[in-house]
Amino acid sequence: MNRSALKFAPLLLALALPGLASAADYAVQPAGSKLGFAGSFQGQAFDGSFGQWTAAISYDAAKLATSKFDVEVDLSSVKTGDKDRDGALPGSDFFNIAKFPKAHFVTTGFRQNGAQVVADGNLTLRGVTKPVSLNVAFKPAGTGGTMDVTGSVKRLDFGVGGGDYADTSVIANDVKINAHLVLTAK
């Protein structure tokens, strides 16, 4: 192969193997982004959010095989707007941040479910790792876009609020996850 042909080899390889191309990497812009959840206590719905978290996002709806999320949440940053609840959640009965300060979600794959994109992954919370599937809606804009992520987990699967707080008629077992991410391309 001559020298000029070698210059084009990477380009030809990229064109010949489009399935190996990677998804776009994005940085989350804290302004406008939110990682939240919703639950129910004594029949009353409440919302909460985490103020400190990081997310490594590589995503392309046309290249789901190379897309990935890696999210780490500082559980001490939880806020629900209720002083008693905000004081209890970091404690040993709930998140137990003294022993488990972070939650971690990492994808194992993405799939198309009709028009919906689903991110399958593992969530580690309180030292327990369980599979979780999240719905993903990406809206591109310029060199970035927005991403909305929704799903649910069962708090008792992770030992959150067990023991005296395991009564699901008082604290609902289902916790809805909701995130709105403002993204810019890296």
Short mmCIF file of C-alpha atoms in Angstrom, two decimals:
data_model
loop_
_atom_site.label_atom_id
_atom_site.label_comp_id
_atom_site.label_asym_id
_atom_site.label_seq_id
_atom_site.Cartn_x
_atom_site.Cartn_y
_atom_site.Cartn_z
CA MET A 1 0.00 0.00 0.00
CA ASN A 2 1.42 3.38 -0.91
CA ARG A 3 1.81 6.29 1.51
CA SER A 4 -1.24 8.26 0.26
CA ALA A 5 -3.47 5.20 0.64
CA LEU A 6 -2.31 4.85 4.27
CA LYS A 7 -3.57 8.36 5.00
CA PHE A 8 -7.09 7.31 4.06
CA ALA A 9 -7.06 3.95 5.84
CA PRO A 10 -8.65 5.23 9.10
CA LEU A 11 -11.41 6.99 7.14
CA LEU A 12 -12.10 3.88 5.06
CA LEU A 13 -12.16 1.73 8.18
CA ALA A 14 -14.64 4.08 9.87
CA LEU A 15 -16.90 4.04 6.81
CA ALA A 16 -16.67 0.27 6.42
CA LEU A 17 -17.47 -0.41 10.08
CA PRO A 18 -20.24 2.03 11.04
CA GLY A 19 -21.48 -0.24 13.82
CA LEU A 20 -18.21 0.32 15.68
CA ALA A 21 -18.54 4.09 15.71
CA SER A 22 -19.17 5.40 19.20
CA ALA A 23 -22.00 7.48 20.56
CA ALA A 24 -21.51 11.17 21.33
CA ASP A 25 -20.13 12.13 24.74
CA TYR A 26 -22.06 14.76 26.68
CA ALA A 27 -21.40 16.93 29.72
CA VAL A 28 -24.33 17.64 32.03
CA GLN A 29 -24.90 21.32 32.67
CA PRO A 30 -25.93 21.75 36.33
CA ALA A 31 -28.00 24.84 35.53
CA GLY A 32 -31.36 23.49 34.43
CA SER A 33 -30.57 19.85 35.25
CA LYS A 34 -32.29 17.90 38.01
CA LEU A 35 -32.05 14.38 39.43
CA GLY A 36 -35.24 13.75 41.32
CA PHE A 37 -37.59 11.18 42.80
CA ALA A 38 -41.17 10.97 44.04
CA GLY A 39 -42.69 8.86 46.78
CA SER A 40 -45.62 8.70 49.16
CA PHE A 41 -45.74 8.98 52.97
CA GLN A 42 -49.05 8.34 54.77
CA GLY A 43 -50.89 8.69 51.48
CA GLN A 44 -49.36 12.08 50.71
CA ALA A 45 -47.15 12.38 47.64
CA PHE A 46 -43.79 14.11 47.99
CA ASP A 47 -40.96 15.02 45.64
CA GLY A 48 -37.26 15.07 46.33
CA SER A 49 -34.00 15.69 44.55
CA PHE A 50 -30.27 15.27 44.91
CA GLY A 51 -28.09 18.37 44.76
CA GLN A 52 -24.78 16.60 44.11
CA TRP A 53 -24.24 13.93 41.46
CA THR A 54 -22.11 13.23 38.44
CA ALA A 55 -23.06 11.66 35.14
CA ALA A 56 -20.89 10.38 32.31
CA ILE A 57 -23.19 10.14 29.31
CA SER A 58 -22.40 8.79 25.88
CA TYR A 59 -25.54 8.58 23.77
CA ASP A 60 -26.77 8.30 20.21
CA ALA A 61 -30.26 6.97 19.46
CA ALA A 62 -28.90 5.56 16.17
CA LYS A 63 -26.03 3.79 17.97
CA LEU A 64 -27.62 2.35 21.10
CA ALA A 65 -25.03 -0.46 21.22
CA THR A 66 -22.29 2.06 22.04
CA SER A 67 -24.36 4.32 24.30
CA LYS A 68 -23.73 4.29 28.05
CA PHE A 69 -24.53 6.07 31.31
CA ASP A 70 -22.51 6.08 34.52
CA VAL A 71 -24.16 8.09 37.29
CA GLU A 72 -22.96 8.53 40.87
CA VAL A 73 -25.15 10.25 43.46
CA ASP A 74 -24.03 11.82 46.74
CA LEU A 75 -26.89 10.64 48.97
CA SER A 76 -26.16 13.28 51.65
CA SER A 77 -27.40 15.92 49.17
CA VAL A 78 -31.02 14.71 49.35
CA LYS A 79 -33.73 17.36 49.79
CA THR A 80 -37.50 16.92 49.95
CA GLY A 81 -38.58 20.22 51.46
CA ASP A 82 -39.57 18.60 54.77
CA LYS A 83 -37.16 19.10 57.68
CA ASP A 84 -38.02 15.81 59.43
CA ARG A 85 -37.84 13.72 56.25
CA ASP A 86 -34.62 15.44 55.14
CA GLY A 87 -33.11 14.64 58.54
CA ALA A 88 -34.23 10.99 58.45
CA LEU A 89 -33.27 10.00 54.88
CA PRO A 90 -29.46 10.13 55.39
CA GLY A 91 -29.77 8.05 58.59
CA SER A 92 -29.22 4.34 59.11
CA ASP A 93 -32.91 3.47 58.65
CA PHE A 94 -32.95 4.83 55.10
CA PHE A 95 -29.84 5.67 52.99
CA ASN A 96 -27.33 5.00 55.80
CA ILE A 97 -24.84 7.47 54.32
CA ALA A 98 -22.30 6.82 57.08
CA LYS A 99 -21.80 3.36 55.57
CA PHE A 100 -23.07 3.89 51.99
CA PRO A 101 -22.51 7.55 50.99
CA LYS A 102 -23.13 7.06 47.26
CA ALA A 103 -25.62 5.43 44.92
CA HIS A 104 -24.32 4.27 41.55
CA PHE A 105 -26.15 3.46 38.30
CA VAL A 106 -24.33 2.08 35.28
CA THR A 107 -25.94 0.85 32.09
CA THR A 108 -25.56 -2.67 30.80
CA GLY A 109 -27.26 -1.87 27.49
CA PHE A 110 -29.95 0.06 25.67
CA ARG A 111 -32.91 -1.27 23.74
CA GLN A 112 -35.78 0.00 21.67
CA ASN A 113 -39.26 -0.80 23.04
CA GLY A 114 -41.58 0.46 20.32
CA ALA A 115 -40.95 4.21 20.13
CA GLN A 116 -39.40 4.23 23.63
CA VAL A 117 -35.66 3.87 24.30
CA VAL A 118 -34.93 1.91 27.48
CA ALA A 119 -31.63 2.01 29.38
CA ASP A 120 -31.05 -1.23 31.27
CA GLY A 121 -28.50 -1.14 34.03
CA ASN A 122 -27.54 -1.89 37.60
CA LEU A 123 -28.29 0.37 40.53
CA THR A 124 -26.21 -0.01 43.67
CA LEU A 125 -27.78 1.50 46.77
CA ARG A 126 -27.00 0.63 50.41
CA GLY A 127 -24.58 -2.04 49.19
CA VAL A 128 -27.30 -3.84 47.19
CA THR A 129 -27.09 -4.07 43.41
CA LYS A 130 -30.26 -4.73 41.40
CA PRO A 131 -31.21 -4.39 37.74
CA VAL A 132 -33.17 -1.25 36.86
CA SER A 133 -34.67 -0.16 33.54
CA LEU A 134 -35.16 3.53 32.77
CA ASN A 135 -37.03 5.22 29.92
CA VAL A 136 -34.92 7.73 27.99
CA ALA A 137 -36.17 10.62 25.85
CA PHE A 138 -33.42 12.63 24.11
CA LYS A 139 -34.16 15.88 22.29
CA PRO A 140 -31.14 17.12 20.32
CA ALA A 141 -30.54 20.85 20.06
CA GLY A 142 -27.47 22.40 18.49
CA THR A 143 -24.38 20.62 19.86
CA GLY A 144 -26.27 19.18 22.83
CA GLY A 145 -29.85 18.76 23.87
CA THR A 146 -32.01 17.64 26.75
CA MET A 147 -32.58 14.19 28.13
CA ASP A 148 -35.48 13.12 30.30
CA VAL A 149 -35.11 9.87 32.20
CA THR A 150 -37.93 8.16 34.10
CA GLY A 151 -38.47 4.86 35.86
CA SER A 152 -39.18 3.36 39.23
CA VAL A 153 -37.53 1.24 41.90
CA LYS A 154 -38.84 -0.62 44.92
CA ARG A 155 -37.15 0.92 47.96
CA LEU A 156 -37.39 -2.29 50.01
CA ASP A 157 -35.38 -4.17 47.34
CA PHE A 158 -32.45 -2.00 48.48
CA GLY A 159 -33.25 -2.03 52.20
CA VAL A 160 -34.28 1.64 52.20
CA GLY A 161 -36.71 2.17 55.05
CA GLY A 162 -36.77 -1.44 56.21
CA GLY A 163 -37.47 -2.61 59.75
CA ASP A 164 -39.94 -0.26 61.44
CA TYR A 165 -40.39 1.57 58.13
CA ALA A 166 -41.15 -1.47 55.97
CA ASP A 167 -44.94 -0.95 56.18
CA THR A 168 -45.86 -0.01 52.61
CA SER A 169 -49.22 1.38 53.74
CA VAL A 170 -47.25 4.14 55.51
CA ILE A 171 -44.33 4.61 53.08
CA ALA A 172 -45.02 3.42 49.54
CA ASN A 173 -42.56 0.82 48.22
CA ASP A 174 -42.53 2.32 44.72
CA VAL A 175 -40.26 5.32 44.22
CA LYS A 176 -40.42 7.11 40.88
CA ILE A 177 -37.15 8.31 39.39
CA ASN A 178 -37.15 11.43 37.22
CA ALA A 179 -34.27 13.34 35.74
CA HIS A 180 -34.08 16.26 33.37
CA LEU A 181 -30.60 16.78 31.98
CA VAL A 182 -29.30 19.71 29.96
CA LEU A 183 -26.44 18.37 27.84
CA THR A 184 -23.63 19.85 25.78
CA ALA A 185 -21.31 17.86 23.55
CA LYS A 186 -17.79 17.34 24.88
#
